[in-house]
JSON list of C-alpha atoms in Angstrom, two decimals:
[
{"chain": "A", "resi": 1279, "resn": "UNK", "atom": "CA", "xyz": [-20.53, -66.76, -38.16]},
{"chain": "A", "resi": 1280, "resn": "UNK", "atom": "CA", "xyz": [-22.90, -65.27, -35.77]},
{"chain": "A", "resi": 1281, "resn": "UNK", "atom": "CA", "xyz": [-20.62, -65.70, -32.75]},
{"chain": "A", "resi": 1282, "resn": "UNK", "atom": "CA", "xyz": [-17.89, -63.77, -34.99]},
{"chain": "A", "resi": 1283, "resn": "UNK", "atom": "CA", "xyz": [-20.10, -61.04, -35.79]},
{"chain": "A", "resi": 1284, "resn": "UNK", "atom": "CA", "xyz": [-21.09, -60.36, -32.08]},
{"chain": "A", "resi": 1285, "resn": "UNK", "atom": "CA", "xyz": [-16.90, -60.13, -31.30]},
{"chain": "A", "resi": 1286, "resn": "UNK", "atom": "CA", "xyz": [-16.94, -56.95, -33.41]},
{"chain": "A", "resi": 1287, "resn": "UNK", "atom": "CA", "xyz": [-17.71, -53.70, -31.58]},
{"chain": "A", "resi": 1288, "resn": "UNK", "atom": "CA", "xyz": [-18.55, -50.71, -33.86]},
{"chain": "A", "resi": 1289, "resn": "UNK", "atom": "CA", "xyz": [-16.07, -47.67, -33.14]},
{"chain": "A", "resi": 1290, "resn": "UNK", "atom": "CA", "xyz": [-16.75, -44.21, -33.87]},
{"chain": "A", "resi": 1291, "resn": "UNK", "atom": "CA", "xyz": [-14.66, -42.21, -36.62]},
{"chain": "A", "resi": 1292, "resn": "UNK", "atom": "CA", "xyz": [-11.88, -39.85, -35.46]},
{"chain": "A", "resi": 1293, "resn": "UNK", "atom": "CA", "xyz": [-13.78, -36.88, -37.26]},
{"chain": "A", "resi": 1294, "resn": "UNK", "atom": "CA", "xyz": [-16.73, -37.37, -35.31]},
{"chain": "A", "resi": 1295, "resn": "UNK", "atom": "CA", "xyz": [-14.71, -37.70, -31.74]},
{"chain": "A", "resi": 1296, "resn": "UNK", "atom": "CA", "xyz": [-12.78, -34.37, -33.17]},
{"chain": "A", "resi": 1297, "resn": "UNK", "atom": "CA", "xyz": [-16.09, -32.44, -33.74]},
{"chain": "A", "resi": 1298, "resn": "UNK", "atom": "CA", "xyz": [-17.68, -33.36, -30.66]},
{"chain": "A", "resi": 1299, "resn": "UNK", "atom": "CA", "xyz": [-14.64, -32.05, -28.54]},
{"chain": "A", "resi": 1300, "resn": "UNK", "atom": "CA", "xyz": [-14.77, -28.74, -30.72]},
{"chain": "A", "resi": 1301, "resn": "UNK", "atom": "CA", "xyz": [-18.54, -28.33, -29.84]},
{"chain": "A", "resi": 1302, "resn": "UNK", "atom": "CA", "xyz": [-17.68, -29.25, -25.97]},
{"chain": "A", "resi": 1303, "resn": "UNK", "atom": "CA", "xyz": [-14.86, -26.41, -25.92]},
{"chain": "A", "resi": 1304, "resn": "UNK", "atom": "CA", "xyz": [-16.83, -23.92, -27.87]},
{"chain": "A", "resi": 1305, "resn": "UNK", "atom": "CA", "xyz": [-19.67, -24.09, -25.07]},
{"chain": "A", "resi": 1306, "resn": "UNK", "atom": "CA", "xyz": [-17.31, -23.65, -22.32]},
{"chain": "A", "resi": 1307, "resn": "UNK", "atom": "CA", "xyz": [-16.26, -20.15, -22.83]},
{"chain": "A", "resi": 1308, "resn": "UNK", "atom": "CA", "xyz": [-19.64, -18.92, -21.54]},
{"chain": "A", "resi": 1309, "resn": "UNK", "atom": "CA", "xyz": [-18.72, -19.93, -18.09]},
{"chain": "A", "resi": 1310, "resn": "UNK", "atom": "CA", "xyz": [-15.48, -18.63, -18.41]},
{"chain": "A", "resi": 1311, "resn": "UNK", "atom": "CA", "xyz": [-16.70, -15.22, -19.16]},
{"chain": "A", "resi": 1312, "resn": "UNK", "atom": "CA", "xyz": [-19.19, -15.25, -16.62]},
{"chain": "A", "resi": 1313, "resn": "UNK", "atom": "CA", "xyz": [-16.30, -15.92, -14.16]},
{"chain": "A", "resi": 1314, "resn": "UNK", "atom": "CA", "xyz": [-14.03, -13.16, -15.63]},
{"chain": "A", "resi": 1315, "resn": "UNK", "atom": "CA", "xyz": [-17.08, -10.68, -14.65]},
{"chain": "A", "resi": 1316, "resn": "UNK", "atom": "CA", "xyz": [-17.17, -11.84, -11.13]},
{"chain": "A", "resi": 1317, "resn": "UNK", "atom": "CA", "xyz": [-13.52, -11.74, -10.88]},
{"chain": "A", "resi": 1318, "resn": "UNK", "atom": "CA", "xyz": [-13.44, -8.23, -12.22]},
{"chain": "A", "resi": 1319, "resn": "UNK", "atom": "CA", "xyz": [-16.28, -7.30, -9.41]},
{"chain": "A", "resi": 1320, "resn": "UNK", "atom": "CA", "xyz": [-14.11, -9.02, -6.69]},
{"chain": "A", "resi": 1321, "resn": "UNK", "atom": "CA", "xyz": [-11.06, -7.68, -7.60]},
{"chain": "A", "resi": 1322, "resn": "UNK", "atom": "CA", "xyz": [-8.93, -6.30, -4.50]},
{"chain": "A", "resi": 1323, "resn": "UNK", "atom": "CA", "xyz": [-8.13, -2.69, -4.40]},
{"chain": "A", "resi": 1324, "resn": "UNK", "atom": "CA", "xyz": [-4.65, -2.26, -2.81]},
{"chain": "A", "resi": 1325, "resn": "UNK", "atom": "CA", "xyz": [-3.62, 1.19, -1.02]},
{"chain": "A", "resi": 1326, "resn": "UNK", "atom": "CA", "xyz": [-0.17, 2.43, -1.38]},
{"chain": "A", "resi": 1327, "resn": "UNK", "atom": "CA", "xyz": [2.51, 0.79, 0.47]},
{"chain": "A", "resi": 1328, "resn": "UNK", "atom": "CA", "xyz": [3.48, 2.38, 3.70]},
{"chain": "A", "resi": 1329, "resn": "UNK", "atom": "CA", "xyz": [6.71, 2.31, 5.14]},
{"chain": "A", "resi": 1330, "resn": "UNK", "atom": "CA", "xyz": [5.82, 0.67, 8.59]},
{"chain": "A", "resi": 1331, "resn": "UNK", "atom": "CA", "xyz": [4.07, -2.05, 6.41]},
{"chain": "A", "resi": 1332, "resn": "UNK", "atom": "CA", "xyz": [7.41, -3.53, 4.58]},
{"chain": "A", "resi": 1333, "resn": "UNK", "atom": "CA", "xyz": [8.78, -6.76, 6.04]},
{"chain": "A", "resi": 1334, "resn": "UNK", "atom": "CA", "xyz": [11.86, -5.20, 7.90]},
{"chain": "A", "resi": 1335, "resn": "UNK", "atom": "CA", "xyz": [11.53, -1.64, 6.97]},
{"chain": "A", "resi": 1336, "resn": "UNK", "atom": "CA", "xyz": [13.76, -1.58, 4.02]},
{"chain": "A", "resi": 1337, "resn": "UNK", "atom": "CA", "xyz": [14.10, -1.51, 0.26]},
{"chain": "A", "resi": 1338, "resn": "UNK", "atom": "CA", "xyz": [16.79, -1.65, -1.95]},
{"chain": "A", "resi": 1339, "resn": "UNK", "atom": "CA", "xyz": [17.77, -0.58, -5.44]},
{"chain": "A", "resi": 1340, "resn": "UNK", "atom": "CA", "xyz": [20.69, -1.85, -7.37]},
{"chain": "A", "resi": 1341, "resn": "UNK", "atom": "CA", "xyz": [22.69, 0.08, -10.28]},
{"chain": "A", "resi": 1342, "resn": "UNK", "atom": "CA", "xyz": [25.07, -1.97, -11.95]},
{"chain": "A", "resi": 1343, "resn": "UNK", "atom": "CA", "xyz": [28.24, -0.32, -13.00]},
{"chain": "A", "resi": 1344, "resn": "UNK", "atom": "CA", "xyz": [30.41, -1.20, -15.95]},
{"chain": "A", "resi": 1345, "resn": "UNK", "atom": "CA", "xyz": [34.17, -1.07, -16.00]},
{"chain": "A", "resi": 1346, "resn": "UNK", "atom": "CA", "xyz": [34.78, 1.99, -17.89]},
{"chain": "A", "resi": 1347, "resn": "UNK", "atom": "CA", "xyz": [32.55, 3.82, -15.30]},
{"chain": "A", "resi": 1348, "resn": "UNK", "atom": "CA", "xyz": [34.68, 2.68, -12.26]},
{"chain": "A", "resi": 1349, "resn": "UNK", "atom": "CA", "xyz": [37.46, 5.74, -12.16]},
{"chain": "A", "resi": 1350, "resn": "UNK", "atom": "CA", "xyz": [34.64, 8.61, -12.86]},
{"chain": "A", "resi": 1351, "resn": "UNK", "atom": "CA", "xyz": [32.55, 6.85, -9.88]},
{"chain": "A", "resi": 1352, "resn": "UNK", "atom": "CA", "xyz": [35.31, 6.94, -7.56]},
{"chain": "A", "resi": 1353, "resn": "UNK", "atom": "CA", "xyz": [36.39, 10.56, -8.49]},
{"chain": "A", "resi": 1354, "resn": "UNK", "atom": "CA", "xyz": [32.90, 12.04, -8.24]},
{"chain": "A", "resi": 1355, "resn": "UNK", "atom": "CA", "xyz": [31.57, 9.67, -5.11]},
{"chain": "A", "resi": 1356, "resn": "UNK", "atom": "CA", "xyz": [31.37, 12.31, -2.58]},
{"chain": "A", "resi": 1357, "resn": "UNK", "atom": "CA", "xyz": [29.11, 14.58, -4.97]},
{"chain": "A", "resi": 1358, "resn": "UNK", "atom": "CA", "xyz": [26.74, 11.56, -5.54]},
{"chain": "A", "resi": 1359, "resn": "UNK", "atom": "CA", "xyz": [27.04, 10.41, -1.79]},
{"chain": "A", "resi": 1360, "resn": "UNK", "atom": "CA", "xyz": [25.88, 13.82, -0.15]},
{"chain": "A", "resi": 1361, "resn": "UNK", "atom": "CA", "xyz": [22.64, 14.57, -1.84]},
{"chain": "A", "resi": 1362, "resn": "UNK", "atom": "CA", "xyz": [21.59, 10.84, -1.42]},
{"chain": "A", "resi": 1363, "resn": "UNK", "atom": "CA", "xyz": [22.48, 10.54, 1.98]},
{"chain": "A", "resi": 1364, "resn": "UNK", "atom": "CA", "xyz": [21.87, 14.22, 3.23]},
{"chain": "A", "resi": 1365, "resn": "UNK", "atom": "CA", "xyz": [18.78, 15.12, 1.28]},
{"chain": "A", "resi": 1366, "resn": "UNK", "atom": "CA", "xyz": [17.15, 12.36, 0.49]},
{"chain": "A", "resi": 1367, "resn": "UNK", "atom": "CA", "xyz": [18.04, 10.48, 3.67]},
{"chain": "A", "resi": 1368, "resn": "UNK", "atom": "CA", "xyz": [18.97, 7.11, 2.33]},
{"chain": "A", "resi": 1369, "resn": "UNK", "atom": "CA", "xyz": [21.95, 4.80, 2.73]},
{"chain": "A", "resi": 1370, "resn": "UNK", "atom": "CA", "xyz": [24.45, 4.42, -0.24]},
{"chain": "A", "resi": 1371, "resn": "UNK", "atom": "CA", "xyz": [27.28, 1.81, -1.06]},
{"chain": "A", "resi": 1372, "resn": "UNK", "atom": "CA", "xyz": [29.52, 0.51, -3.81]},
{"chain": "A", "resi": 1373, "resn": "UNK", "atom": "CA", "xyz": [29.70, -3.48, -3.63]},
{"chain": "A", "resi": 1374, "resn": "UNK", "atom": "CA", "xyz": [33.10, -4.49, -4.77]},
{"chain": "A", "resi": 1375, "resn": "UNK", "atom": "CA", "xyz": [32.02, -8.19, -5.13]},
{"chain": "A", "resi": 1376, "resn": "UNK", "atom": "CA", "xyz": [29.05, -7.62, -7.62]},
{"chain": "A", "resi": 1377, "resn": "UNK", "atom": "CA", "xyz": [30.25, -3.90, -8.98]},
{"chain": "A", "resi": 1378, "resn": "UNK", "atom": "CA", "xyz": [26.65, -2.57, -8.04]},
{"chain": "A", "resi": 1379, "resn": "UNK", "atom": "CA", "xyz": [25.86, 0.66, -6.15]},
{"chain": "A", "resi": 1380, "resn": "UNK", "atom": "CA", "xyz": [23.43, -0.38, -3.57]},
{"chain": "A", "resi": 1381, "resn": "UNK", "atom": "CA", "xyz": [21.02, 2.23, -2.12]},
{"chain": "A", "resi": 1382, "resn": "UNK", "atom": "CA", "xyz": [18.51, 1.59, 0.73]},
{"chain": "A", "resi": 1383, "resn": "UNK", "atom": "CA", "xyz": [16.22, 3.19, 2.86]},
{"chain": "A", "resi": 1384, "resn": "UNK", "atom": "CA", "xyz": [16.68, 3.47, 6.55]},
{"chain": "A", "resi": 1385, "resn": "UNK", "atom": "CA", "xyz": [14.91, 4.94, 9.69]},
{"chain": "A", "resi": 1386, "resn": "UNK", "atom": "CA", "xyz": [15.34, 8.28, 8.60]},
{"chain": "A", "resi": 1387, "resn": "UNK", "atom": "CA", "xyz": [13.77, 7.74, 5.24]},
{"chain": "A", "resi": 1388, "resn": "UNK", "atom": "CA", "xyz": [10.71, 9.95, 5.14]},
{"chain": "A", "resi": 1389, "resn": "UNK", "atom": "CA", "xyz": [9.47, 9.39, 1.48]},
{"chain": "A", "resi": 1390, "resn": "UNK", "atom": "CA", "xyz": [9.95, 5.91, -0.16]},
{"chain": "A", "resi": 1391, "resn": "UNK", "atom": "CA", "xyz": [9.80, 7.78, -3.76]},
{"chain": "A", "resi": 1392, "resn": "UNK", "atom": "CA", "xyz": [13.32, 9.24, -2.66]},
{"chain": "A", "resi": 1393, "resn": "UNK", "atom": "CA", "xyz": [14.63, 5.47, -3.27]},
{"chain": "A", "resi": 1394, "resn": "UNK", "atom": "CA", "xyz": [13.35, 5.59, -7.01]},
{"chain": "A", "resi": 1395, "resn": "UNK", "atom": "CA", "xyz": [14.90, 9.24, -7.33]},
{"chain": "A", "resi": 1396, "resn": "UNK", "atom": "CA", "xyz": [18.27, 8.45, -6.07]},
{"chain": "A", "resi": 1397, "resn": "UNK", "atom": "CA", "xyz": [18.38, 5.34, -8.20]},
{"chain": "A", "resi": 1398, "resn": "UNK", "atom": "CA", "xyz": [17.62, 7.42, -11.42]},
{"chain": "A", "resi": 1399, "resn": "UNK", "atom": "CA", "xyz": [20.46, 9.63, -10.50]},
{"chain": "A", "resi": 1400, "resn": "UNK", "atom": "CA", "xyz": [22.96, 7.25, -9.85]},
{"chain": "A", "resi": 1401, "resn": "UNK", "atom": "CA", "xyz": [21.64, 5.53, -12.96]},
{"chain": "A", "resi": 1402, "resn": "UNK", "atom": "CA", "xyz": [22.24, 8.95, -15.18]},
{"chain": "A", "resi": 1403, "resn": "UNK", "atom": "CA", "xyz": [25.63, 9.20, -13.85]},
{"chain": "A", "resi": 1404, "resn": "UNK", "atom": "CA", "xyz": [26.73, 5.49, -15.00]},
{"chain": "A", "resi": 1405, "resn": "UNK", "atom": "CA", "xyz": [25.36, 6.47, -18.33]},
{"chain": "A", "resi": 1406, "resn": "UNK", "atom": "CA", "xyz": [27.77, 9.24, -18.76]},
{"chain": "A", "resi": 1407, "resn": "UNK", "atom": "CA", "xyz": [25.82, 12.45, -17.74]},
{"chain": "A", "resi": 1408, "resn": "UNK", "atom": "CA", "xyz": [27.55, 14.95, -15.31]},
{"chain": "A", "resi": 1409, "resn": "UNK", "atom": "CA", "xyz": [26.72, 15.11, -11.64]},
{"chain": "A", "resi": 1410, "resn": "UNK", "atom": "CA", "xyz": [25.23, 18.59, -12.12]},
{"chain": "A", "resi": 1411, "resn": "UNK", "atom": "CA", "xyz": [22.87, 17.53, -15.06]},
{"chain": "A", "resi": 1412, "resn": "UNK", "atom": "CA", "xyz": [21.83, 13.90, -13.20]},
{"chain": "A", "resi": 1413, "resn": "UNK", "atom": "CA", "xyz": [20.99, 16.00, -10.06]},
{"chain": "A", "resi": 1414, "resn": "UNK", "atom": "CA", "xyz": [18.33, 17.76, -11.84]},
{"chain": "A", "resi": 1415, "resn": "UNK", "atom": "CA", "xyz": [16.65, 14.35, -11.62]},
{"chain": "A", "resi": 1416, "resn": "UNK", "atom": "CA", "xyz": [16.26, 14.63, -7.74]},
{"chain": "A", "resi": 1417, "resn": "UNK", "atom": "CA", "xyz": [15.43, 18.18, -7.68]},
{"chain": "A", "resi": 1418, "resn": "UNK", "atom": "CA", "xyz": [12.52, 18.07, -10.72]},
{"chain": "A", "resi": 1419, "resn": "UNK", "atom": "CA", "xyz": [9.67, 15.25, -11.26]},
{"chain": "A", "resi": 1420, "resn": "UNK", "atom": "CA", "xyz": [9.10, 15.83, -14.96]},
{"chain": "A", "resi": 1421, "resn": "UNK", "atom": "CA", "xyz": [12.66, 14.47, -16.36]},
{"chain": "A", "resi": 1422, "resn": "UNK", "atom": "CA", "xyz": [13.15, 11.15, -18.00]},
{"chain": "A", "resi": 1423, "resn": "UNK", "atom": "CA", "xyz": [16.41, 9.41, -19.84]},
{"chain": "A", "resi": 1424, "resn": "UNK", "atom": "CA", "xyz": [15.85, 7.90, -23.22]},
{"chain": "A", "resi": 1425, "resn": "UNK", "atom": "CA", "xyz": [18.16, 5.72, -24.69]},
{"chain": "A", "resi": 1426, "resn": "UNK", "atom": "CA", "xyz": [18.35, 4.01, -28.09]},
{"chain": "A", "resi": 1427, "resn": "UNK", "atom": "CA", "xyz": [21.09, 2.94, -30.72]},
{"chain": "A", "resi": 1428, "resn": "UNK", "atom": "CA", "xyz": [21.79, 4.15, -34.07]},
{"chain": "A", "resi": 1429, "resn": "UNK", "atom": "CA", "xyz": [21.32, 0.73, -35.54]},
{"chain": "A", "resi": 1430, "resn": "UNK", "atom": "CA", "xyz": [17.42, 1.13, -34.16]},
{"chain": "A", "resi": 1431, "resn": "UNK", "atom": "CA", "xyz": [17.30, 4.22, -36.91]},
{"chain": "A", "resi": 1432, "resn": "UNK", "atom": "CA", "xyz": [19.35, 2.54, -39.62]},
{"chain": "A", "resi": 1433, "resn": "UNK", "atom": "CA", "xyz": [21.17, -0.41, -39.90]},
{"chain": "A", "resi": 1434, "resn": "UNK", "atom": "CA", "xyz": [24.83, 0.80, -40.55]},
{"chain": "A", "resi": 1435, "resn": "UNK", "atom": "CA", "xyz": [28.05, -0.84, -40.53]},
{"chain": "A", "resi": 1436, "resn": "UNK", "atom": "CA", "xyz": [31.82, 0.15, -40.48]},
{"chain": "A", "resi": 1437, "resn": "UNK", "atom": "CA", "xyz": [32.72, 3.48, -41.96]},
{"chain": "A", "resi": 1438, "resn": "UNK", "atom": "CA", "xyz": [28.95, 4.19, -42.42]},
{"chain": "A", "resi": 1439, "resn": "UNK", "atom": "CA", "xyz": [28.30, 4.07, -38.75]},
{"chain": "A", "resi": 1440, "resn": "UNK", "atom": "CA", "xyz": [31.27, 6.24, -37.74]},
{"chain": "A", "resi": 1441, "resn": "UNK", "atom": "CA", "xyz": [30.32, 8.90, -40.29]},
{"chain": "A", "resi": 1442, "resn": "UNK", "atom": "CA", "xyz": [26.68, 8.81, -38.59]},
{"chain": "A", "resi": 1443, "resn": "UNK", "atom": "CA", "xyz": [28.36, 9.10, -35.43]},
{"chain": "A", "resi": 1444, "resn": "UNK", "atom": "CA", "xyz": [30.46, 11.94, -36.57]},
{"chain": "A", "resi": 1445, "resn": "UNK", "atom": "CA", "xyz": [27.47, 13.81, -38.00]},
{"chain": "A", "resi": 1446, "resn": "UNK", "atom": "CA", "xyz": [25.62, 13.84, -34.72]},
{"chain": "A", "resi": 1447, "resn": "UNK", "atom": "CA", "xyz": [28.59, 14.92, -32.47]},
{"chain": "A", "resi": 1448, "resn": "UNK", "atom": "CA", "xyz": [29.82, 17.47, -35.15]},
{"chain": "A", "resi": 1449, "resn": "UNK", "atom": "CA", "xyz": [33.18, 19.05, -35.50]},
{"chain": "A", "resi": 1450, "resn": "UNK", "atom": "CA", "xyz": [34.61, 19.16, -31.94]},
{"chain": "A", "resi": 1451, "resn": "UNK", "atom": "CA", "xyz": [30.94, 18.16, -30.48]},
{"chain": "A", "resi": 1452, "resn": "UNK", "atom": "CA", "xyz": [29.29, 21.71, -31.83]},
{"chain": "A", "resi": 1453, "resn": "UNK", "atom": "CA", "xyz": [26.15, 19.75, -33.41]},
{"chain": "A", "resi": 1454, "resn": "UNK", "atom": "CA", "xyz": [25.59, 17.86, -30.16]},
{"chain": "A", "resi": 1455, "resn": "UNK", "atom": "CA", "xyz": [26.10, 21.16, -28.19]},
{"chain": "A", "resi": 1456, "resn": "UNK", "atom": "CA", "xyz": [23.40, 23.12, -30.75]},
{"chain": "A", "resi": 1457, "resn": "UNK", "atom": "CA", "xyz": [20.82, 20.27, -30.32]},
{"chain": "A", "resi": 1458, "resn": "UNK", "atom": "CA", "xyz": [21.49, 20.27, -26.56]},
{"chain": "A", "resi": 1459, "resn": "UNK", "atom": "CA", "xyz": [20.94, 24.12, -26.14]},
{"chain": "A", "resi": 1460, "resn": "UNK", "atom": "CA", "xyz": [17.88, 24.70, -28.52]},
{"chain": "A", "resi": 1461, "resn": "UNK", "atom": "CA", "xyz": [16.14, 21.62, -27.13]},
{"chain": "A", "resi": 1462, "resn": "UNK", "atom": "CA", "xyz": [17.06, 22.32, -23.30]},
{"chain": "A", "resi": 1463, "resn": "UNK", "atom": "CA", "xyz": [18.31, 18.54, -23.14]},
{"chain": "A", "resi": 1464, "resn": "UNK", "atom": "CA", "xyz": [21.50, 16.61, -22.30]},
{"chain": "A", "resi": 1465, "resn": "UNK", "atom": "CA", "xyz": [22.67, 14.38, -24.92]},
{"chain": "A", "resi": 1466, "resn": "UNK", "atom": "CA", "xyz": [25.48, 11.60, -24.34]},
{"chain": "A", "resi": 1467, "resn": "UNK", "atom": "CA", "xyz": [27.06, 9.58, -27.27]},
{"chain": "A", "resi": 1468, "resn": "UNK", "atom": "CA", "xyz": [28.68, 6.46, -26.03]},
{"chain": "A", "resi": 1469, "resn": "UNK", "atom": "CA", "xyz": [29.88, 4.59, -28.85]},
{"chain": "A", "resi": 1470, "resn": "UNK", "atom": "CA", "xyz": [26.69, 3.60, -31.05]},
{"chain": "A", "resi": 1471, "resn": "UNK", "atom": "CA", "xyz": [24.11, 4.50, -27.99]},
{"chain": "A", "resi": 1472, "resn": "UNK", "atom": "CA", "xyz": [22.63, 7.96, -27.50]},
{"chain": "A", "resi": 1473, "resn": "UNK", "atom": "CA", "xyz": [21.29, 8.89, -24.37]},
{"chain": "A", "resi": 1474, "resn": "UNK", "atom": "CA", "xyz": [19.08, 12.17, -23.84]},
{"chain": "A", "resi": 1475, "resn": "UNK", "atom": "CA", "xyz": [18.09, 13.59, -20.66]},
{"chain": "A", "resi": 1476, "resn": "UNK", "atom": "CA", "xyz": [15.53, 16.14, -20.20]},
{"chain": "A", "resi": 1477, "resn": "UNK", "atom": "CA", "xyz": [11.54, 16.52, -20.17]},
{"chain": "A", "resi": 1478, "resn": "UNK", "atom": "CA", "xyz": [9.26, 14.47, -22.42]},
{"chain": "A", "resi": 1479, "resn": "UNK", "atom": "CA", "xyz": [8.47, 17.02, -25.22]},
{"chain": "A", "resi": 1480, "resn": "UNK", "atom": "CA", "xyz": [12.06, 18.29, -25.48]},
{"chain": "A", "resi": 1481, "resn": "UNK", "atom": "CA", "xyz": [13.40, 14.63, -25.61]},
{"chain": "A", "resi": 1482, "resn": "UNK", "atom": "CA", "xyz": [10.78, 14.08, -28.66]},
{"chain": "A", "resi": 1483, "resn": "UNK", "atom": "CA", "xyz": [12.46, 17.06, -30.44]},
{"chain": "A", "resi": 1484, "resn": "UNK", "atom": "CA", "xyz": [15.94, 16.22, -29.67]},
{"chain": "A", "resi": 1485, "resn": "UNK", "atom": "CA", "xyz": [15.56, 12.39, -30.86]},
{"chain": "A", "resi": 1486, "resn": "UNK", "atom": "CA", "xyz": [13.91, 13.76, -34.20]},
{"chain": "A", "resi": 1487, "resn": "UNK", "atom": "CA", "xyz": [16.88, 15.87, -34.67]},
{"chain": "A", "resi": 1488, "resn": "UNK", "atom": "CA", "xyz": [19.18, 13.00, -34.04]},
{"chain": "A", "resi": 1489, "resn": "UNK", "atom": "CA", "xyz": [17.28, 10.84, -36.29]},
{"chain": "A", "resi": 1490, "resn": "UNK", "atom": "CA", "xyz": [17.57, 12.89, -39.20]},
{"chain": "A", "resi": 1491, "resn": "UNK", "atom": "CA", "xyz": [21.38, 13.34, -38.65]},
{"chain": "A", "resi": 1492, "resn": "UNK", "atom": "CA", "xyz": [21.97, 9.62, -38.67]},
{"chain": "A", "resi": 1493, "resn": "UNK", "atom": "CA", "xyz": [19.84, 9.31, -41.61]},
{"chain": "A", "resi": 1494, "resn": "UNK", "atom": "CA", "xyz": [21.83, 11.83, -43.69]},
{"chain": "A", "resi": 1495, "resn": "UNK", "atom": "CA", "xyz": [20.26, 15.18, -43.33]},
{"chain": "A", "resi": 1496, "resn": "UNK", "atom": "CA", "xyz": [22.85, 18.19, -43.47]},
{"chain": "A", "resi": 1497, "resn": "UNK", "atom": "CA", "xyz": [23.38, 19.76, -40.31]},
{"chain": "A", "resi": 1498, "resn": "UNK", "atom": "CA", "xyz": [22.16, 22.96, -41.60]},
{"chain": "A", "resi": 1499, "resn": "UNK", "atom": "CA", "xyz": [18.57, 21.77, -42.61]},
{"chain": "A", "resi": 1500, "resn": "UNK", "atom": "CA", "xyz": [18.36, 20.17, -39.07]},
{"chain": "A", "resi": 1501, "resn": "UNK", "atom": "CA", "xyz": [19.26, 23.54, -37.39]},
{"chain": "A", "resi": 1502, "resn": "UNK", "atom": "CA", "xyz": [16.52, 25.19, -39.36]},
{"chain": "A", "resi": 1503, "resn": "UNK", "atom": "CA", "xyz": [13.93, 22.53, -38.29]},
{"chain": "A", "resi": 1504, "resn": "UNK", "atom": "CA", "xyz": [15.10, 22.39, -34.72]},
{"chain": "A", "resi": 1505, "resn": "UNK", "atom": "CA", "xyz": [14.55, 26.42, -34.43]},
{"chain": "A", "resi": 1506, "resn": "UNK", "atom": "CA", "xyz": [11.33, 26.26, -35.85]},
{"chain": "A", "resi": 1507, "resn": "UNK", "atom": "CA", "xyz": [9.93, 23.48, -33.70]},
{"chain": "A", "resi": 1508, "resn": "UNK", "atom": "CA", "xyz": [11.39, 24.74, -30.36]},
{"chain": "A", "resi": 1509, "resn": "UNK", "atom": "CA", "xyz": [10.06, 28.11, -31.33]},
{"chain": "A", "resi": 1510, "resn": "UNK", "atom": "CA", "xyz": [6.81, 26.71, -31.63]},
{"chain": "A", "resi": 1511, "resn": "UNK", "atom": "CA", "xyz": [6.98, 24.76, -28.64]},
{"chain": "A", "resi": 1512, "resn": "UNK", "atom": "CA", "xyz": [7.93, 27.78, -26.49]},
{"chain": "A", "resi": 1513, "resn": "UNK", "atom": "CA", "xyz": [4.80, 29.68, -27.85]},
{"chain": "A", "resi": 1514, "resn": "UNK", "atom": "CA", "xyz": [2.65, 26.84, -26.56]},
{"chain": "A", "resi": 1515, "resn": "UNK", "atom": "CA", "xyz": [3.72, 27.66, -22.78]}
]
């Protein structure tokens, strides 16, 4: 019996083992917190990237082109090509295999920021804006594009969705033109997607008006609120 007693080894319960692990893990964060503070102190400060410091001196942006925008792109190619090449000093081409408009820097490029301006300009045209309106993205710095879907505002399907699109457009596009003129923005209705081009404040006013139309407000009420809000924003400046 004594030999059999010696063979048994007392094992610790699982609860006690787990409790010990939790205590050990709780004790570790103090060291990690110290490490975080050290990392913040030693965090490197990267200066803006200069042209000569790029690997081969070139950068590229690609803008995908959907199938229904091929023919408009072909018709307006020279209007897009001239400002990008002559004014921004960039290289541009349409890749027939990948169906992308590719823009890249070259030796004549003076400012790398022009690359992003050109990409925004081409993207605005691909979304459905006129070339003349999209050109404003190159000339002005405080212009943006805001995109959203009607389903983001209210889940509509079938005829209800079609009526909402009709309310935003109006008879012969009258409501859309009124929103554009009062808020000094440009609006594109692409099926259930809505794209707004303008300054940050004007986009917010136009978006609020379009959301009210989607939710069912009559155009006359939206016009009234638009005029008061637009007049108030004009007084601020």
